[in-house]
Structure formats: structure tokens, C-alpha cells
Tab-separated table of N, CA, C and O in Angstrom:
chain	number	residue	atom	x	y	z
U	22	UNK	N	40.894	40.122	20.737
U	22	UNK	CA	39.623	39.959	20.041
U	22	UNK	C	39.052	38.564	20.295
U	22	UNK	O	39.681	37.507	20.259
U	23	UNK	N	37.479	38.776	20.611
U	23	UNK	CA	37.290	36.831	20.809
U	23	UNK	C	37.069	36.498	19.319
U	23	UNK	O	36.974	37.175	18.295
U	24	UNK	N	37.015	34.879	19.676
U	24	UNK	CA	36.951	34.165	18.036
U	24	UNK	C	35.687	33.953	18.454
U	24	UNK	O	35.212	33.623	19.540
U	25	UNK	N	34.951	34.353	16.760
U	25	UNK	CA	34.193	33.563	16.299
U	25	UNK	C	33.972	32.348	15.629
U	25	UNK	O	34.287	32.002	14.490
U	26	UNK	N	33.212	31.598	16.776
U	26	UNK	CA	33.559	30.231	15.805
U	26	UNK	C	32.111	30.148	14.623
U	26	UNK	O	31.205	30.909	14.960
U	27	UNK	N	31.941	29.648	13.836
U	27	UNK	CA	30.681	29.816	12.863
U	27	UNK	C	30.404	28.647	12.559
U	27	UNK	O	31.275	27.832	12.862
U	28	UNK	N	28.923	28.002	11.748
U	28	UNK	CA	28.862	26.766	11.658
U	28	UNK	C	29.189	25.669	10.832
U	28	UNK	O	28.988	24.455	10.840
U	29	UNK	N	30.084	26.973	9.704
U	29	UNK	CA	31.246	26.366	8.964
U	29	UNK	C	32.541	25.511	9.756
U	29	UNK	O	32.973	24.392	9.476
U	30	UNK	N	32.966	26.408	10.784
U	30	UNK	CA	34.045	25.880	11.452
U	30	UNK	C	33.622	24.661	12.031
U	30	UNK	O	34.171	23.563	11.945
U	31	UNK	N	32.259	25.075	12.819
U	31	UNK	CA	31.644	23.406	13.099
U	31	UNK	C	31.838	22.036	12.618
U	31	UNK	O	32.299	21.037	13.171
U	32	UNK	N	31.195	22.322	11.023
U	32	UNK	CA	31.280	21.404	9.867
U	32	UNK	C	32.204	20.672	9.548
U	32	UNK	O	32.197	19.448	9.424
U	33	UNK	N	33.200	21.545	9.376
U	33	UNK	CA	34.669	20.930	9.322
U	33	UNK	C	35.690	20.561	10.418
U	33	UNK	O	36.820	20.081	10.322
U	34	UNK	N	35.115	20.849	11.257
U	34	UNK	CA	36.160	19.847	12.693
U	34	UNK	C	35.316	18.872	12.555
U	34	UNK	O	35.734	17.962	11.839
U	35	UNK	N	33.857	18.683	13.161
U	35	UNK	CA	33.345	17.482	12.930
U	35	UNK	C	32.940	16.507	11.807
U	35	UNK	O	32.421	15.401	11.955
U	36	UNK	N	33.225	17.032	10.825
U	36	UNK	CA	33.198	16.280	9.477
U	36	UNK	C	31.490	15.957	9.132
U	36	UNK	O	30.953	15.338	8.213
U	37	UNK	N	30.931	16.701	10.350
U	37	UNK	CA	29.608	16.627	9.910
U	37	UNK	C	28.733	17.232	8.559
U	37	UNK	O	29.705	17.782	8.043
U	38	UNK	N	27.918	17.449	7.871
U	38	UNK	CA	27.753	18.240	6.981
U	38	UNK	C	26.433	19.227	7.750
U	38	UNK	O	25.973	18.928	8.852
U	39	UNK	N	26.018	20.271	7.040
U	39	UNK	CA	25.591	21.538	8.084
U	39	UNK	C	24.067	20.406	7.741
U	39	UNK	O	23.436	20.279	8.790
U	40	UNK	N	23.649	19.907	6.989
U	40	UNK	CA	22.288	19.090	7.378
U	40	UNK	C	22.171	18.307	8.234
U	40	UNK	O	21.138	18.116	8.876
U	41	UNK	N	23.460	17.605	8.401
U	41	UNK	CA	23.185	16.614	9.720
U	41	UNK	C	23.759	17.567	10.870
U	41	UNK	O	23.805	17.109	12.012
U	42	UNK	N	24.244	19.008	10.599
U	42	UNK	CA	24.206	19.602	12.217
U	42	UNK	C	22.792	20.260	12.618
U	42	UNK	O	22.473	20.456	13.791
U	43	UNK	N	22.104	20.530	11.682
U	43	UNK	CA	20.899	20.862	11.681
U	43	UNK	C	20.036	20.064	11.901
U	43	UNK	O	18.941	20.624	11.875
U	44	UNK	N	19.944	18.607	12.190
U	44	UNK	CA	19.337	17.121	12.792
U	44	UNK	C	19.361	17.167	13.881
U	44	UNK	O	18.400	17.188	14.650
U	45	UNK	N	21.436	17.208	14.324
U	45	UNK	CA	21.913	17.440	15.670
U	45	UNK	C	21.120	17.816	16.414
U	45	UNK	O	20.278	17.282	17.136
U	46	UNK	N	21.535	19.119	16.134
U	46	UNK	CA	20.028	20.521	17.443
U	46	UNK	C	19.084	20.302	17.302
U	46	UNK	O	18.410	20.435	18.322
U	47	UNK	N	18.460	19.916	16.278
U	47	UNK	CA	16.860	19.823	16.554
U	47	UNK	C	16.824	18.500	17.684
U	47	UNK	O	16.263	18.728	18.756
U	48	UNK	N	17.251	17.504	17.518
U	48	UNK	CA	17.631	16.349	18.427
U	48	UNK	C	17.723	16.971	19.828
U	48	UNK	O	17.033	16.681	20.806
U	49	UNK	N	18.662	17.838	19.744
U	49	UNK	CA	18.859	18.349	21.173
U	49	UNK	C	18.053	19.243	22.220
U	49	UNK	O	17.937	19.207	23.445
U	50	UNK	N	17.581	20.005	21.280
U	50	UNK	CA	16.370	20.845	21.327
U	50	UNK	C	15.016	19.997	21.966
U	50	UNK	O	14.310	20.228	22.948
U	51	UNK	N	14.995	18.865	20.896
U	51	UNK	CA	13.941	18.368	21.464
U	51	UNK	C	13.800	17.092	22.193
U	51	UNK	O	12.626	16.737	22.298
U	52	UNK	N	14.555	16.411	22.654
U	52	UNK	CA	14.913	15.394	22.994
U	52	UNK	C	16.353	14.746	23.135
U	52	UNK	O	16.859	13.940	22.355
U	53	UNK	N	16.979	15.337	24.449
U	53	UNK	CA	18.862	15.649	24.816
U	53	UNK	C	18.996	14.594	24.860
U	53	UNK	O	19.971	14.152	24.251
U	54	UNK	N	18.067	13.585	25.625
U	54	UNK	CA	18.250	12.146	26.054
U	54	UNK	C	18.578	11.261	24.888
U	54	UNK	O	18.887	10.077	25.024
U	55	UNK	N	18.531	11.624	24.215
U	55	UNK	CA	18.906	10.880	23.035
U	55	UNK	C	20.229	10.653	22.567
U	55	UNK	O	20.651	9.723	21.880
U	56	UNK	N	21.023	11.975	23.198
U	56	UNK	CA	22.204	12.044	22.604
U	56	UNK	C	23.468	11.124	22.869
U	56	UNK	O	24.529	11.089	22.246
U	57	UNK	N	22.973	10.243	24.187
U	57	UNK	CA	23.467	9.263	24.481
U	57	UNK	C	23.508	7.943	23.512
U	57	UNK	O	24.380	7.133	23.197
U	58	UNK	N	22.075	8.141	23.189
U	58	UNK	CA	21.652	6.983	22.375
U	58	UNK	C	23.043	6.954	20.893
U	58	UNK	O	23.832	6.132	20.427
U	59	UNK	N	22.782	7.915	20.727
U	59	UNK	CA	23.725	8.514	19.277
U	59	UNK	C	24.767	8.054	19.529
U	59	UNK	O	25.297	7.111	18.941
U	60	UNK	N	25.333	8.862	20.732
U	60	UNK	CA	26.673	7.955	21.250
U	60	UNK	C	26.937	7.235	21.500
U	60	UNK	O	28.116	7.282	21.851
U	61	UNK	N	26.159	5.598	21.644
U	61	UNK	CA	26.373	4.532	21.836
U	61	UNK	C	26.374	3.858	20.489
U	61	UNK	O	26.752	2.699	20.317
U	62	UNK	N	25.909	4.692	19.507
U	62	UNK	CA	25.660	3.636	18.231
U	62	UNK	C	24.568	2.915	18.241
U	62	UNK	O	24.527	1.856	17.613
U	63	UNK	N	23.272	3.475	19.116
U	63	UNK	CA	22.019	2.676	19.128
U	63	UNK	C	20.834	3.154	18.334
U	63	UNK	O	19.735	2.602	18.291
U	64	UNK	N	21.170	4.153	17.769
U	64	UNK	CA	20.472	4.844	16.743
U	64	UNK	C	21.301	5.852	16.017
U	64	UNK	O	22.169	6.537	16.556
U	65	UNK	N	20.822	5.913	14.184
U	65	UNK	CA	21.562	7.261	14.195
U	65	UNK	C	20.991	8.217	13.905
U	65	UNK	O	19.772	8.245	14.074
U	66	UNK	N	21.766	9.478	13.297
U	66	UNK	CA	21.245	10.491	13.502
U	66	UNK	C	19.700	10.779	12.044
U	66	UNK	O	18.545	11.173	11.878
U	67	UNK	N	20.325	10.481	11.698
U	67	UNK	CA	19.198	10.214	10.330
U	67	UNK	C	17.497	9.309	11.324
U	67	UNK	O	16.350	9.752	11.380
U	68	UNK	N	17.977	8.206	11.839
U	68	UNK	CA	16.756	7.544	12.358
U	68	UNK	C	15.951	8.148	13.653
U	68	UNK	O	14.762	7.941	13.897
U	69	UNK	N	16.806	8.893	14.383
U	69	UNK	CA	16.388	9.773	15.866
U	69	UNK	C	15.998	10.968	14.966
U	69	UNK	O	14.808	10.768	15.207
U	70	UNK	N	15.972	11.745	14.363
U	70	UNK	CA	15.464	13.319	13.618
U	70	UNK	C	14.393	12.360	13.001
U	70	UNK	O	13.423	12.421	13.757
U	71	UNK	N	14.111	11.445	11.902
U	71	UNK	CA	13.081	11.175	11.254
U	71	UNK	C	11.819	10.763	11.975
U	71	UNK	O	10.664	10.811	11.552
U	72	UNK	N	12.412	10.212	13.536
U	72	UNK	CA	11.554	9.434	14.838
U	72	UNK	C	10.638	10.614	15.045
U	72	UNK	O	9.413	10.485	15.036
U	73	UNK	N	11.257	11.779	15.235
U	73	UNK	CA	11.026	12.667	16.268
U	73	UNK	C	9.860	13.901	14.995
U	73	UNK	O	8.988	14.677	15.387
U	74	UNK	N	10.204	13.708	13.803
U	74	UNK	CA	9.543	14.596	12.913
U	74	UNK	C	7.868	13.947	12.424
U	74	UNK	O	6.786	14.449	12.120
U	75	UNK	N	8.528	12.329	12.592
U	75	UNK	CA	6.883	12.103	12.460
U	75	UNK	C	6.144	11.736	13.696
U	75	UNK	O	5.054	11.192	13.516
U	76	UNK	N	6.563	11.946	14.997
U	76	UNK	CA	5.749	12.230	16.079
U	76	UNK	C	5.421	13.601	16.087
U	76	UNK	O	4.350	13.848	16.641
U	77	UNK	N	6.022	14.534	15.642
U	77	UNK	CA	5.539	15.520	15.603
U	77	UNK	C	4.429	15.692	14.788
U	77	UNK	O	3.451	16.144	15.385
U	78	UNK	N	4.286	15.473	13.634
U	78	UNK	CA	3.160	15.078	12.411
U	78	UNK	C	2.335	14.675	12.719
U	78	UNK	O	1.322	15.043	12.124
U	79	UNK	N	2.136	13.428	14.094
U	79	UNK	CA	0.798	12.920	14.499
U	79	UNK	C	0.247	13.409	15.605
U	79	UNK	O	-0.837	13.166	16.135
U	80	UNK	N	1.671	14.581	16.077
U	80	UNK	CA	1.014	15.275	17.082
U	80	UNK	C	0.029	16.396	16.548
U	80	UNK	O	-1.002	16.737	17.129
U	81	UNK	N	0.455	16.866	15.470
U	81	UNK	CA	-0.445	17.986	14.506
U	81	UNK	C	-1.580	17.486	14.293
U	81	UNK	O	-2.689	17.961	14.537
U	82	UNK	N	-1.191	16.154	13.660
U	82	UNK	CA	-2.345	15.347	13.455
U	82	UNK	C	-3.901	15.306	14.188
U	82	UNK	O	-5.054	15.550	13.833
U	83	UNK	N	-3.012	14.717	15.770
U	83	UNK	CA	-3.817	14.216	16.453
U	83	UNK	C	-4.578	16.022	17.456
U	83	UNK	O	-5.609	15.788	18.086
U	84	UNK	N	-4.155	17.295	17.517
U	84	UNK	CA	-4.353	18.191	17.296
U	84	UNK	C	-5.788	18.547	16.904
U	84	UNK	O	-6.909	18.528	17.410
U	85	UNK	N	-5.238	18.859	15.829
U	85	UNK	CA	-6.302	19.463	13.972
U	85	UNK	C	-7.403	18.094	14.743
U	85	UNK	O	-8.258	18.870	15.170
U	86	UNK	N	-7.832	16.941	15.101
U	86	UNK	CA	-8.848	15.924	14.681
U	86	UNK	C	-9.418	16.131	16.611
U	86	UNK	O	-10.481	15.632	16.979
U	87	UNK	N	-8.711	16.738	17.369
U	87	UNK	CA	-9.129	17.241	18.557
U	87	UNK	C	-10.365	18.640	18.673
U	87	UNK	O	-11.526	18.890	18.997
U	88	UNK	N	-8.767	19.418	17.999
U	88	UNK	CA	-10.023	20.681	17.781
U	88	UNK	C	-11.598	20.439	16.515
U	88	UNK	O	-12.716	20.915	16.714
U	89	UNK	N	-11.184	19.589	15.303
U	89	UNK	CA	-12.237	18.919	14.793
U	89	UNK	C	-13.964	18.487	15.523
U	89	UNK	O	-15.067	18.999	15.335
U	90	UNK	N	-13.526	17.365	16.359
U	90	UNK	CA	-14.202	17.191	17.031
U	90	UNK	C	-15.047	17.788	18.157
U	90	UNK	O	-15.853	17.076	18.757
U	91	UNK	N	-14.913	18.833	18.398
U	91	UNK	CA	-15.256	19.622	19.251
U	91	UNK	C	-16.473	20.348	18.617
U	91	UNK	O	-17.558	20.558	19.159
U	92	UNK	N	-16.003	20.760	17.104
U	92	UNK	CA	-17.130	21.720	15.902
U	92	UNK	C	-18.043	21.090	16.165
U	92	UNK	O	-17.946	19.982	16.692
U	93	UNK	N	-19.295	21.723	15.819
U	93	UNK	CA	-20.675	21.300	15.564
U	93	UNK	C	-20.812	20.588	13.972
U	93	UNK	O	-20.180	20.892	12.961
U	94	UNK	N	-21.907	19.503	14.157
U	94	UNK	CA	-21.483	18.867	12.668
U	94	UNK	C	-22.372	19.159	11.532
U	94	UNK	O	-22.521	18.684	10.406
U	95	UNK	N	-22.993	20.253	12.323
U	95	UNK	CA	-24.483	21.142	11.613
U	95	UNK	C	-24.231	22.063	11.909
U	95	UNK	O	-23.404	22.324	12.783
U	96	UNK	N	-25.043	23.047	11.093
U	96	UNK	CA	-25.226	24.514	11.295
U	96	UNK	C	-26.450	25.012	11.678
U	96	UNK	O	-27.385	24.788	10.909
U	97	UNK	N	-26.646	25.573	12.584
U	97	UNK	CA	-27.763	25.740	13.155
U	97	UNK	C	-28.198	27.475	12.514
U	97	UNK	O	-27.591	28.473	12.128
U	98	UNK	N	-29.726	26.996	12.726
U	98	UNK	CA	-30.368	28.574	11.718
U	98	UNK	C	-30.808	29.349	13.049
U	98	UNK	O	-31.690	30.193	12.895
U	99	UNK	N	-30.391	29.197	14.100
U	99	UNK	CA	-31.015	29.680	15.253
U	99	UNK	C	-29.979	30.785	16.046
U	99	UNK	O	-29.391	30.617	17.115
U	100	UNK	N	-29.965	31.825	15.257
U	100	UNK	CA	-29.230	32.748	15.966
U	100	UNK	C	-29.959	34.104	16.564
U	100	UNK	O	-29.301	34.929	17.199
């Protein structure tokens, strides 16, 4: 039978807790290059996930104020 490993078993070999494995992957997911960083002790995992969540935020940001700009800033009665 194969083993299942689950992300309990995870948790507890690495002593990680399932929130900071859930940092992990998103880290990895979105930016692997980093994982070096982690491993050197040049950032941690708390400061690389919080980096990466509010670039994402100003990417929404900057988004939403793209498509914004584009609208007409009147309404025209001319249809």
C-alpha cells in the first residue's frame, strides 16, 4: 500500500505550524527564488509572505485605478 503522507505529518516533522506551511507554498507558488533567501536567514517567513501579499494589494490596486481611468467621467445623453 503507498503512504500517505498528509499535512499533519508535514507539521510535525518540520515543527512548522500548518499557517506557516501555508506562507511556505504560497512563497513558492509565487516566488521559488526566495526560498533561498529563507534559507540563508535573510528574510523570514512571516516578512517574505507579508512582502509578497501587499504587492499583490497594489497590484489590485494599481489594476481597479487602470481600468478606472479608462471610464468616461460623464455620461453622455447621446445614444
Amino acid at each position: 500500500f503507498p503512504v500517505t503522507i498528509t499535512r499533519r505529518d508535514v507539521c510535525e516533522k518540520t515543527g512548522y505550524s500548518a499557517g506557516t506551511l501555508t506562507k511556505l507554498e504560497y512563497i513558492d507558488d509565487t516566488r521559488p527564488d526566495l526560498i533561498d533567501e529563507l534559507d540563508k536567514g535573510v528574510i523570514s517567513i512571516d516578512q517574505a509572505y507579508k512582502s509578497l501579499k501587499k504587492n499583490e494589494e497594489v497590484k489590485k490596486i494599481r489594476d481597479i485605478n487602470s481600468v478606472q481611468s479608462t471610464l468616461p467621467t460623464t455620461i453622455s445623453n447621446s445614444y
